[in-house]
Amino acid sequence: VHNWWGCVSGANQLGCDVADEGASSGANDLDPWLVLTVGALRDPVPNECSTNLRGHLWRDSDGADTSAMGSAPDGTIIQFGADAMGSVMPTSAPTVYGAALTLFQPVMATGPAVVSATLDNQTVQATLTLVDVLFCDGFESGDTTGWTSTVP
């Protein structure tokens, strides 16, 4: 239960790891399994602002949140990519508590941007929306949670 089989399809599937049914006494419980997910910490993304991308193994094949149960070992490398609407830096990062972070920098355009995360034999994608804004600090949306002020 909650193993990563090298792809999101599960054990013994094409391109995935094979479960050794004889490795333990009794039947192995192969379902549910961990799935790789990628997403931005903010979406839509202002086209002049960077945002963090997170690739993680915090969901299982049933859609349940597994983050509190443990996950892939720390240091598992996830590769990141982006289409022509942006770039990622670094292109790979190690997991900590089942998640890896990178920075997505969009180009100066609006529209959809496709980002990806790859682990073993599996690449997953997410489509972000790039929007045109004047400021990256929430000014236009009214989100002032990240603002600070200094009174002399």
Short mmCIF file of N, CA and C in Angstrom, two decimals, residues 19-30:
data_model
loop_
_atom_site.label_atom_id
_atom_site.label_comp_id
_atom_site.label_asym_id
_atom_site.label_seq_id
_atom_site.Cartn_x
_atom_site.Cartn_y
_atom_site.Cartn_z
N ALA A 19 5.88 -6.00 -9.10
CA ALA A 19 5.79 -6.43 -7.71
C ALA A 19 6.11 -7.91 -7.65
N ASP A 20 6.98 -8.30 -6.75
CA ASP A 20 7.34 -9.70 -6.56
C ASP A 20 6.29 -10.33 -5.65
N GLU A 21 5.36 -11.04 -6.25
CA GLU A 21 4.25 -11.62 -5.49
C GLU A 21 4.72 -12.65 -4.48
N GLY A 22 5.91 -13.24 -4.69
CA GLY A 22 6.39 -14.24 -3.76
C GLY A 22 7.28 -13.69 -2.67
N ALA A 23 7.41 -12.38 -2.59
CA ALA A 23 8.33 -11.76 -1.65
C ALA A 23 7.85 -11.83 -0.21
N SER A 24 6.59 -12.07 0.00
CA SER A 24 6.09 -12.13 1.37
C SER A 24 5.07 -13.25 1.49
N SER A 25 4.83 -13.66 2.68
CA SER A 25 3.80 -14.67 2.86
C SER A 25 2.44 -14.01 2.72
N GLY A 26 1.58 -14.61 1.97
CA GLY A 26 0.27 -14.02 1.72
C GLY A 26 0.34 -13.08 0.54
N ALA A 27 -0.78 -12.51 0.20
CA ALA A 27 -0.86 -11.62 -0.96
C ALA A 27 -0.33 -10.24 -0.62
N ASN A 28 0.36 -9.64 -1.58
CA ASN A 28 0.80 -8.25 -1.42
C ASN A 28 -0.38 -7.33 -1.68
N ASP A 29 -0.49 -6.27 -0.90
CA ASP A 29 -1.52 -5.27 -1.10
C ASP A 29 -0.92 -4.16 -1.95
N LEU A 30 -1.24 -4.14 -3.23
CA LEU A 30 -0.63 -3.21 -4.17
C LEU A 30 -1.47 -1.97 -4.43
#
